[in-house]
Coordinates of C-alpha atoms in Angstrom, one line a residue:
M1 CA -10.8 26.0 20.1
L2 CA -14.6 25.5 19.4
P3 CA -15.8 22.8 17.5
V4 CA -17.5 23.5 14.1
W5 CA -20.7 22.0 14.7
T6 CA -21.6 24.5 17.5
L7 CA -20.8 27.7 15.6
P8 CA -24.3 27.8 13.7
R9 CA -25.9 28.3 17.3
L10 CA -23.8 31.4 17.3
G11 CA -24.9 32.7 14.0
V12 CA -22.1 31.4 11.9
A13 CA -22.9 29.5 8.7
V14 CA -20.6 26.6 8.2
R15 CA -19.4 23.8 5.8
N16 CA -17.8 21.3 8.2
D17 CA -15.3 19.6 6.0
P18 CA -11.6 19.0 7.0
A19 CA -10.8 19.6 3.3
D20 CA -12.9 22.5 2.6
L21 CA -14.0 24.4 5.7
R22 CA -16.2 27.4 5.6
L23 CA -17.1 30.0 8.0
L24 CA -19.4 32.7 7.2
L25 CA -20.8 35.6 9.2
G26 CA -22.6 38.2 7.5
T27 CA -20.2 39.5 4.7
R28 CA -17.1 38.3 6.1
E29 CA -16.1 34.7 5.2
L30 CA -13.0 32.4 6.2
R31 CA -12.2 29.5 4.2
Y32 CA -9.5 26.8 4.9
D33 CA -8.2 23.9 3.0
P34 CA -4.8 21.9 4.1
A35 CA -3.0 23.0 0.8
T36 CA -3.5 26.6 0.8
G37 CA -4.4 27.4 4.6
W38 CA -6.7 30.4 5.7
R39 CA -8.1 32.5 3.0
A40 CA -10.3 35.5 3.8
T41 CA -13.3 37.0 1.7
G42 CA -14.7 40.1 2.4
F43 CA -12.0 41.4 4.5
T44 CA -8.1 41.0 4.9
L45 CA -6.6 38.7 7.8
S46 CA -4.4 40.9 10.1
A47 CA -2.5 38.0 11.6
K48 CA -1.7 34.5 10.9
L49 CA -4.4 31.7 12.3
P50 CA -3.7 28.7 13.8
V51 CA -4.9 25.6 11.7
P52 CA -8.3 23.7 12.5
Q53 CA -7.8 20.5 14.5
L54 CA -9.5 17.1 14.6
S55 CA -10.4 15.6 17.9
G56 CA -12.6 12.5 18.9
G57 CA -14.3 13.0 15.3
S58 CA -15.0 16.8 15.6
L59 CA -13.3 19.5 13.8
F60 CA -12.3 22.4 15.9
V61 CA -11.4 25.9 14.9
P62 CA -9.6 28.6 16.9
L63 CA -11.2 31.4 18.9
A64 CA -9.2 33.9 16.8
A65 CA -10.9 32.7 13.6
L66 CA -14.3 33.8 15.1
N67 CA -12.5 37.0 16.2
A68 CA -11.4 37.7 12.7
L69 CA -15.0 37.2 11.5
G70 CA -16.3 39.8 13.8
L71 CA -18.4 37.5 16.5
Q72 CA -19.1 39.4 19.5
V73 CA -17.4 37.9 22.5
L74 CA -19.2 38.9 25.9
A75 CA -16.8 37.1 28.2
D76 CA -13.7 35.4 27.9
T77 CA -12.3 33.8 31.3
P78 CA -11.0 30.4 32.0
A79 CA -14.3 29.6 33.7
L80 CA -16.8 31.3 31.1
L81 CA -16.6 31.9 27.5
D82 CA -19.9 33.7 26.4
F83 CA -21.1 35.3 23.2
A84 CA -23.8 37.5 22.1
A85 CA -27.0 35.9 21.0
P86 CA -27.3 35.7 17.2
S87 CA -29.9 37.5 15.1
S88 CA -30.4 34.2 13.4
V89 CA -29.4 30.5 13.4
P90 CA -28.3 29.4 9.8
A91 CA -30.4 26.2 8.7
A92 CA -28.4 25.2 5.9
T93 CA -24.7 24.0 5.3
L94 CA -22.7 25.9 2.9
P95 CA -21.8 24.6 -0.5
P96 CA -18.2 23.6 -1.4
S97 CA -15.9 26.6 -2.1
P98 CA -16.2 28.0 -5.6
D99 CA -12.5 28.7 -6.0
L100 CA -11.7 25.2 -5.5
A101 CA -12.6 24.0 -8.8
Q102 CA -9.6 22.9 -11.2
A103 CA -8.9 25.0 -14.0
P104 CA -8.2 23.0 -17.4
V105 CA -4.8 21.8 -18.0
P106 CA -3.2 22.5 -21.4
G107 CA -2.1 19.5 -23.4
P108 CA -3.6 16.8 -26.0
T109 CA -7.3 16.7 -26.4
P110 CA -8.2 13.5 -24.0
A111 CA -10.2 10.6 -25.7
P112 CA -14.1 10.8 -25.3
S113 CA -14.9 9.5 -21.9
P114 CA -18.4 7.7 -21.4
L115 CA -21.0 10.2 -20.0
P116 CA -21.2 10.0 -16.3
Q117 CA -24.2 8.5 -14.8
P118 CA -26.5 11.0 -13.3
Q119 CA -26.2 11.2 -9.5
P120 CA -29.1 11.7 -7.2
A121 CA -29.5 15.2 -5.7
F122 CA -29.6 14.7 -1.7
T123 CA -31.1 17.7 0.1
V124 CA -29.9 16.6 3.2
N125 CA -26.1 16.2 4.3
L126 CA -24.3 14.3 7.1
D127 CA -22.5 17.5 8.5
T128 CA -20.6 16.3 11.8
V129 CA -19.6 13.1 13.3
R130 CA -18.7 13.4 17.0
V131 CA -17.4 10.7 19.1
S132 CA -17.1 10.4 22.9
R133 CA -15.9 7.6 25.1
T134 CA -16.3 7.0 28.7
L135 CA -15.0 4.2 31.2
H136 CA -17.0 3.2 34.0
R137 CA -14.2 1.0 35.6
T138 CA -14.8 -2.3 33.3
V139 CA -17.5 -0.7 31.4
E140 CA -16.9 0.9 28.1
V141 CA -19.7 3.4 26.8
Q142 CA -18.8 5.1 23.5
R143 CA -21.3 7.5 21.8
V144 CA -21.4 8.3 18.1
V145 CA -23.4 11.1 17.1
L146 CA -24.2 11.8 13.5
E147 CA -25.6 15.3 13.1
L148 CA -27.5 16.1 9.9
S149 CA -28.7 19.2 8.0
G150 CA -32.3 18.0 8.0
A151 CA -34.5 15.3 9.0
A152 CA -33.9 11.6 7.1
A153 CA -35.1 8.1 7.2
S154 CA -32.7 5.6 8.9
S155 CA -32.5 2.0 9.1
V156 CA -29.9 0.0 11.0
T157 CA -28.4 -3.6 9.9
R158 CA -26.7 -5.4 12.7
L159 CA -23.8 -7.5 11.6
Q160 CA -21.7 -10.2 13.9
N161 CA -19.2 -7.6 14.5
G162 CA -21.1 -4.4 14.3
L163 CA -23.7 -2.6 12.3
T164 CA -24.7 -0.3 9.5
V165 CA -26.9 2.7 9.6
T166 CA -28.2 3.6 6.3
L167 CA -29.4 7.3 6.1
S168 CA -31.8 7.8 2.8
G169 CA -31.3 10.5 0.9
V170 CA -28.4 11.9 2.6
S171 CA -24.9 13.1 1.2
V172 CA -21.6 12.4 2.9
T173 CA -17.9 12.7 2.1
P174 CA -16.5 9.2 2.3
S175 CA -14.0 8.5 5.0
S176 CA -12.8 5.8 7.5
Q177 CA -11.3 6.3 10.9
T178 CA -10.3 4.1 13.8
L179 CA -11.8 5.5 17.0
E180 CA -10.1 5.7 20.7
S181 CA -11.9 2.6 21.6
G182 CA -10.5 0.6 18.6
D183 CA -13.9 0.3 16.7
T184 CA -13.7 1.5 13.1
L185 CA -16.0 4.1 11.9
T186 CA -16.6 4.0 7.9
L187 CA -18.7 6.5 6.0
T188 CA -19.7 5.7 2.2
Q189 CA -21.7 7.3 -0.1
T190 CA -24.4 4.8 -2.1
P191 CA -26.9 5.9 -4.6
Q192 CA -29.7 5.5 -1.9
G193 CA -27.9 7.8 0.5
A194 CA -25.1 7.6 3.4
A195 CA -24.1 4.1 4.9
V196 CA -22.4 4.5 8.3
G197 CA -20.4 1.5 9.3
L198 CA -19.0 0.7 12.9
T199 CA -17.4 -2.2 14.2
T200 CA -18.1 -2.8 17.7
G201 CA -16.1 -5.5 19.2
G202 CA -18.8 -7.4 20.6
G203 CA -20.3 -4.6 22.4
R204 CA -24.1 -3.6 22.6
S205 CA -25.3 -1.0 20.7
E206 CA -28.5 1.1 20.8
I207 CA -29.7 3.6 18.4
F208 CA -32.1 6.6 18.7
T209 CA -32.7 9.7 17.1
L210 CA -32.9 13.3 18.4
N211 CA -33.9 16.6 16.9
N212 CA -33.4 20.3 16.7
P213 CA -30.9 19.4 15.2
E214 CA -31.5 16.3 13.6
R215 CA -29.2 13.5 15.1
V216 CA -28.9 10.0 14.9
V217 CA -27.1 8.6 18.0
I218 CA -25.2 5.2 18.6
D219 CA -24.6 4.2 22.3
T220 CA -22.3 1.3 22.4
T221 CA -21.5 -0.5 25.8
T222 CA -18.6 -2.9 26.0
Y223 CA -17.6 -5.2 29.0
L224 CA -14.0 -4.9 29.1
D225 CA -13.2 -7.5 31.6
G226 CA -15.3 -10.7 31.6
N227 CA -14.5 -11.8 35.0
V228 CA -16.4 -9.0 36.4
P229 CA -20.2 -9.1 36.5
P230 CA -21.7 -6.6 33.8
P231 CA -24.5 -4.2 34.8
V232 CA -27.9 -5.8 35.1
D233 CA -29.9 -6.1 31.8
P234 CA -33.3 -4.6 32.6
D235 CA -34.9 -6.2 29.6
A236 CA -33.8 -9.8 30.7
M237 CA -35.1 -10.1 34.1
P238 CA -35.3 -13.6 35.8
D239 CA -39.0 -15.0 36.4
G240 CA -41.2 -13.4 38.8
V241 CA -38.6 -10.4 38.9
T242 CA -40.0 -6.7 38.0
Y243 CA -37.4 -4.1 37.4
R244 CA -38.7 -0.3 37.5
Q245 CA -36.9 2.9 37.0
L246 CA -38.4 6.2 38.1
G247 CA -35.6 9.0 37.3
S248 CA -32.8 8.0 39.4
L249 CA -34.5 5.6 41.7
H250 CA -34.5 2.0 40.7
L251 CA -36.7 -0.9 42.0
L252 CA -36.4 -4.6 41.9
S253 CA -39.5 -6.3 43.0
F254 CA -40.0 -10.0 43.8
D255 CA -42.9 -12.4 43.3
P256 CA -43.3 -13.5 47.0
A257 CA -44.8 -16.7 45.5
R258 CA -41.3 -17.6 44.0
Y259 CA -39.0 -15.9 46.1
Q260 CA -38.6 -15.3 49.8
P261 CA -36.0 -13.1 51.6
R262 CA -33.3 -14.2 54.2
V263 CA -30.2 -12.8 55.6
V264 CA -27.0 -14.2 54.8
S265 CA -23.5 -13.8 56.2
A266 CA -20.1 -14.0 55.2
P267 CA -17.7 -16.0 57.9
T268 CA -17.0 -14.2 61.3
G269 CA -14.7 -11.3 60.7
Q270 CA -14.8 -11.7 56.7
A271 CA -16.6 -9.7 54.0
S272 CA -17.7 -11.0 50.7
G273 CA -19.3 -9.3 47.4
V274 CA -22.9 -9.4 47.4
A275 CA -22.9 -11.4 44.3
D276 CA -20.8 -14.1 46.0
L277 CA -23.3 -14.1 49.1
V278 CA -26.1 -14.5 46.5
K279 CA -24.4 -17.5 44.9
R280 CA -23.4 -19.3 48.0
V281 CA -27.2 -19.9 49.0
G282 CA -28.5 -20.2 45.2
G283 CA -30.0 -16.9 45.5
V284 CA -31.6 -15.0 42.5
A285 CA -30.6 -11.5 43.8
G286 CA -29.3 -9.4 46.8
V287 CA -28.6 -6.2 48.6
N288 CA -25.8 -5.3 51.1
G289 CA -27.0 -5.4 55.0
G290 CA -26.5 -3.0 57.8
Y291 CA -23.4 -1.2 59.2
F292 CA -20.0 -2.8 60.0
D293 CA -16.7 -1.8 61.3
P294 CA -14.5 -1.7 58.0
G295 CA -11.5 -2.8 60.1
T296 CA -12.8 -6.0 61.6
H297 CA -15.9 -6.5 59.1
L298 CA -17.9 -7.1 62.3
P299 CA -21.4 -5.7 62.5
V300 CA -22.2 -2.9 64.4
D301 CA -25.9 -3.9 65.1
L302 CA -28.2 -6.7 65.2
V303 CA -27.6 -9.7 62.7
A304 CA -29.8 -13.1 63.1
M305 CA -30.0 -16.1 60.8
G306 CA -32.2 -19.2 61.4
G307 CA -33.5 -18.2 64.5
L308 CA -29.8 -17.5 66.0
M309 CA -28.8 -14.1 67.1
T310 CA -25.0 -13.6 65.7
A311 CA -24.6 -9.9 66.3
P312 CA -26.2 -8.0 69.3
S313 CA -28.7 -5.2 69.0
L314 CA -28.4 -1.6 69.8
E315 CA -31.9 -1.8 70.3
K316 CA -32.7 1.5 68.8
R317 CA -32.6 1.4 65.2
A318 CA -35.0 0.3 62.5
T319 CA -34.8 -3.6 61.6
L320 CA -35.8 -5.8 59.1
G321 CA -37.3 -9.1 60.0
F322 CA -38.1 -12.0 57.9
T323 CA -40.3 -15.2 59.0
A324 CA -39.8 -18.9 58.0
Q325 CA -42.6 -18.5 55.4
G326 CA -41.1 -15.3 53.8
D327 CA -42.9 -12.5 55.3
T328 CA -41.2 -9.4 56.1
L329 CA -41.4 -7.6 59.4
F330 CA -40.4 -3.8 60.2
G331 CA -40.1 -2.6 63.7
Y332 CA -37.7 -1.7 66.6
P333 CA -37.0 -5.3 68.4
R334 CA -34.7 -5.4 71.4
P335 CA -33.7 -9.1 71.0
R336 CA -32.0 -11.1 73.8
Y337 CA -31.1 -14.5 74.8
V338 CA -32.9 -16.0 77.6
L339 CA -31.6 -19.2 79.7
S340 CA -34.2 -21.3 81.4
G341 CA -33.9 -24.4 83.8
A342 CA -35.4 -25.8 86.8
G343 CA -36.7 -22.6 88.8
F344 CA -34.6 -19.9 87.1
S345 CA -34.5 -17.8 84.0
V346 CA -31.7 -15.4 83.2
T347 CA -31.3 -12.9 80.4
V348 CA -28.2 -12.9 78.4
N349 CA -26.2 -9.6 78.6
S350 CA -24.6 -9.5 75.1
V351 CA -23.8 -11.5 72.0
R352 CA -19.7 -11.5 71.5
A353 CA -16.8 -13.8 71.5
K354 CA -14.8 -11.8 73.8
A355 CA -15.3 -12.9 77.6
D356 CA -16.4 -10.4 80.3
P357 CA -16.1 -11.6 84.0
G358 CA -19.0 -9.2 84.9
L359 CA -21.4 -10.5 82.1
L360 CA -23.1 -13.7 80.8
T361 CA -22.1 -13.4 77.1
A362 CA -23.3 -15.7 74.3
F363 CA -21.7 -16.5 70.9
V364 CA -22.8 -18.6 67.9
G365 CA -19.8 -20.8 66.9
D366 CA -18.2 -20.8 63.7
G367 CA -15.6 -23.5 64.4
R368 CA -12.6 -21.0 64.3
T369 CA -13.3 -18.3 67.0
R370 CA -12.3 -18.9 70.5
V371 CA -14.4 -17.7 73.6
G372 CA -14.2 -18.1 77.3
A373 CA -11.2 -17.4 79.7
D374 CA -9.5 -18.7 82.8
R375 CA -11.9 -19.2 86.0
L376 CA -14.9 -18.6 83.6
T377 CA -17.3 -21.4 82.5
T378 CA -18.6 -21.7 78.9
L379 CA -21.6 -24.0 78.2
L380 CA -22.2 -25.4 74.8
V381 CA -25.7 -25.9 73.9
A382 CA -27.4 -27.1 70.4
P383 CA -30.0 -25.1 69.2
G384 CA -33.3 -26.7 70.2
A385 CA -31.5 -29.5 72.6
G386 CA -32.8 -28.4 76.0
V387 CA -29.9 -29.5 77.7
V388 CA -26.2 -28.6 78.2
G389 CA -24.0 -30.3 75.6
S390 CA -20.5 -29.7 77.5
A391 CA -19.4 -27.6 80.4
M392 CA -15.7 -26.4 80.0
T393 CA -13.5 -23.8 81.7
G394 CA -10.9 -21.6 79.9
L395 CA -10.4 -21.1 76.1
V396 CA -13.0 -22.9 74.0
T397 CA -13.6 -23.3 70.2
P398 CA -17.4 -23.8 69.7
P399 CA -18.2 -25.9 66.9
Q400 CA -20.2 -24.4 63.9
G401 CA -23.7 -23.3 64.7
T402 CA -23.3 -24.3 68.6
L403 CA -24.5 -21.8 71.1
A404 CA -21.8 -21.0 73.7
F405 CA -22.8 -19.2 77.0
T406 CA -19.6 -17.7 79.2
F407 CA -20.1 -16.6 82.6
D408 CA -18.6 -16.4 86.1
P409 CA -20.0 -18.9 88.3
A410 CA -19.8 -16.7 91.2
R411 CA -22.0 -14.1 89.8
F412 CA -24.5 -16.7 88.0
P413 CA -24.8 -19.5 90.3
Q414 CA -28.4 -20.5 89.2
L415 CA -26.7 -21.7 85.8
P416 CA -25.9 -25.3 85.5
R417 CA -21.9 -26.4 85.2
T418 CA -22.3 -30.0 84.2
A419 CA -23.1 -31.7 80.7
G420 CA -26.6 -33.0 80.5
A421 CA -28.2 -30.4 83.0
P422 CA -31.5 -29.1 81.7
L423 CA -31.0 -25.7 80.0
S424 CA -33.2 -23.9 77.3
A425 CA -31.9 -21.1 75.3
T426 CA -34.5 -19.0 73.5
L427 CA -34.4 -15.7 71.8
N428 CA -36.8 -13.1 73.2
W429 CA -37.5 -10.5 70.4
R430 CA -39.1 -8.1 72.9
A431 CA -41.2 -6.6 70.2
E432 CA -45.0 -6.8 69.0
G433 CA -46.5 -7.4 65.6
G434 CA -45.3 -10.7 64.7
W435 CA -41.8 -10.7 65.7
D436 CA -41.9 -14.0 67.7
A437 CA -42.2 -15.7 64.4
A438 CA -39.1 -14.2 63.2
T439 CA -36.0 -16.2 62.3
D440 CA -34.0 -13.6 60.3
A441 CA -33.4 -10.1 61.0
L442 CA -31.2 -7.3 60.5
S443 CA -30.7 -3.7 61.9
A444 CA -29.9 -0.6 59.8
G445 CA -31.7 2.2 59.5
P446 CA -33.4 4.8 59.4
L447 CA -36.9 3.7 58.7
L448 CA -37.7 5.8 55.6
V449 CA -41.3 4.8 55.0
Q450 CA -44.0 3.5 56.9
G451 CA -47.6 2.9 55.7
G452 CA -46.7 4.7 52.7
R453 CA -45.9 7.8 54.3
V454 CA -42.2 9.1 54.9
A455 CA -41.3 8.2 58.3
L456 CA -37.9 9.6 58.9
D457 CA -36.8 10.4 62.7
P458 CA -33.2 10.4 62.9
A459 CA -33.2 11.6 66.7
R460 CA -35.2 8.5 67.7
E461 CA -32.8 6.2 66.1
G462 CA -29.5 7.9 67.1
F463 CA -28.3 9.2 63.7
N464 CA -26.1 12.2 63.9
T465 CA -27.3 14.0 60.5
A466 CA -24.2 16.2 60.7
A467 CA -22.0 13.2 60.0
S468 CA -21.1 11.5 57.1
I469 CA -23.6 8.9 57.7
W470 CA -26.3 11.3 56.7
R471 CA -24.5 12.7 53.6
P472 CA -26.0 12.9 50.0
T473 CA -24.8 9.5 48.3
R474 CA -25.8 6.6 46.7
Q475 CA -28.4 5.1 48.9
V476 CA -30.1 1.5 49.3
A477 CA -33.0 0.2 51.0
F478 CA -35.2 -2.9 51.6
G479 CA -39.2 -2.8 51.5
T480 CA -42.3 -3.7 50.1
L481 CA -44.1 -2.5 47.0
A482 CA -47.5 -3.8 46.4
G483 CA -47.0 -6.7 48.7
Q484 CA -43.6 -7.6 47.1
P485 CA -40.1 -7.7 48.6
T486 CA -38.3 -4.9 46.9
I487 CA -34.8 -4.0 46.7
A488 CA -34.6 0.0 46.2
F489 CA -31.5 2.1 44.9
L490 CA -31.2 5.8 44.6
E491 CA -28.2 6.8 42.2
H492 CA -27.5 9.9 44.7
G493 CA -29.3 11.8 47.2
S494 CA -29.8 12.5 50.9
P495 CA -31.8 10.1 53.2
E496 CA -34.7 12.7 53.0
A497 CA -34.8 12.6 49.2
F498 CA -34.5 8.7 49.3
A499 CA -37.6 8.5 51.5
S500 CA -39.6 11.0 49.4
A501 CA -38.8 9.0 46.2
L502 CA -39.7 5.9 47.7
A503 CA -42.9 7.2 48.9
K504 CA -43.9 8.9 45.7
A505 CA -43.1 5.3 43.9
G506 CA -45.7 3.6 46.1
V507 CA -43.7 1.9 48.5
R508 CA -45.3 0.8 51.6
D509 CA -42.6 0.0 54.3
A510 CA -38.6 0.6 53.8
V511 CA -35.4 0.6 55.8
R512 CA -32.3 2.1 54.7
L513 CA -29.4 -0.4 54.6
D514 CA -25.5 0.7 54.5
S515 CA -25.3 3.3 51.8
G516 CA -22.5 5.0 50.1
S517 CA -19.4 2.6 48.7
S518 CA -21.2 -0.2 50.5
A519 CA -24.6 0.0 48.5
T520 CA -25.1 -2.8 46.3
A521 CA -28.1 -4.2 44.5
F522 CA -27.2 -7.3 42.5
V523 CA -29.8 -9.6 40.5
T524 CA -28.7 -12.6 38.6
G525 CA -26.7 -11.5 35.4
G526 CA -25.4 -8.0 36.7
Y527 CA -25.2 -5.2 39.4
A528 CA -28.2 -2.7 39.2
N529 CA -26.3 -0.2 41.1
L530 CA -27.0 2.9 39.3
G531 CA -29.3 1.5 36.7
G532 CA -29.3 0.9 32.9
Y533 CA -25.9 0.7 31.3
L534 CA -23.9 3.3 32.5
N535 CA -23.5 2.2 36.0
T536 CA -20.3 1.0 38.1
V537 CA -20.0 -2.5 39.0
W538 CA -17.8 -2.1 41.9
S539 CA -18.8 -2.1 45.6
R540 CA -17.3 -2.7 48.9
P541 CA -17.1 -6.2 50.3
V542 CA -19.7 -6.6 53.0
P543 CA -20.2 -9.1 56.0
N544 CA -23.8 -9.7 55.3
A545 CA -26.8 -9.2 52.9
I546 CA -30.3 -9.7 52.4
V547 CA -30.8 -12.5 49.7
L548 CA -33.9 -13.5 47.7
V549 CA -33.9 -17.3 47.4
P550 CA -36.4 -19.3 45.5
R551 CA -39.0 -21.1 47.6
A552 CA -39.1 -24.7 47.7
D553 CA -42.8 -24.5 47.0
A554 CA -42.7 -22.2 44.3
A555 CA -44.8 -22.3 41.3
P556 CA -43.8 -21.7 37.7
A557 CA -44.6 -18.0 36.5
A558 CA -44.5 -16.1 33.5
R559 CA -41.4 -13.8 32.7
R560 CA -42.4 -10.3 33.7

């Protein structure tokens, strides 16, 4: 079946009325009303036709009816239904069927009745009402399309539980129906024109017009689960936050005088939603961090917070760094812990909880994870203390935030083995360009944009472009735009497309973060994953994120 409102585009003139349907092509006409069924004018029907159907607010007629009218079908396959181009497209709606007028019924002469009041002559008709409904997880989007036979002025009155759209000088067949969403749609004829009432159950409605043909569109977005943060409202950004949308690219920029970025992690081996990580530190926005093992939730590349490296670096991929003052760094650091004492300096091999007799390993205590092993020594050092806090053999559970260094004394005889011995632990970034001032860092990659130009080099960073990590998907990045730290989100595309869009938008530097199902951009009030009001509000929990937190010295700023 085909919707009646599409048939004028095939050259068929219509009256789109379930109680009085008319289809006219040349000299052949089909009429339908529920009482008498199909009737043919100008030809004889050779077979019984299926009855029209109402679905989603649209009236549908069978293809057999169009064949009976003589509409030329060029192709009719499961994948394609094609028609010949019409010689002309009807511009007007057909009037009511003339043979539906009731003949006078014999009987007593009725008493004179008051003369009917003259009704205004409307030149525009509300031909069709189409309704569609889409669910994006917990977000319902309903679209109501009012298709008119000509241009008409419209006005909107918003009510507590919905709205009314008044179409001046428009005729309409009165009706009322309950939509799939549960909303009620009412069409009423008034002396001024057509009144369209819609209850929305608390949803937010946006109204706009289209032409060719003339249409009024009502889009209603309803959040079905109050426990799930809704999509972000682009018109209600926090002070100092600027939202931009350029096609499928979405940019959230933050006034550096008010906000500064930092790395925030969930407890070791755990994952959290980005919104939870943002709220944990009193932030205003955040974006998911680097790549991680979905089974263990452990990062697979560098993570540093507050001057402490909690996950080791692969030493080859693009890295974001942040100073205590909030400056953003981009580069390829190869950070290592260095232990120094009286007459010695030793570079730590790796950062991990699992001990290795052949290595000097480091771990930042979380109060839960055990390190060390039999016949291995573990030194506990408070950051900045300059002395060994305690020295133990066997399994050890370092307190939260304490540095633990595990080694075999036979392989590292220069290291102390007693509490109180001098020992300094420093983080050597082994990179130029201000990295010595970095306190937080996170590696992901690839580097997308550098100096305003596309800078993709997957071979340099060891990315396999034939693997799924390089597939077109939803992409997320962190960078700078006009001197402001910026979260970038691309609805769908390849890393190349993402880099090109960022450079075109004026982004100066940007590093891609873990994309695909992990990609999450959050700002206070909702998710900006896909932009606007049609986005998904779900994403995979992650072990770390980049969060924008208010600066302690921030001055008041005007809303942007």
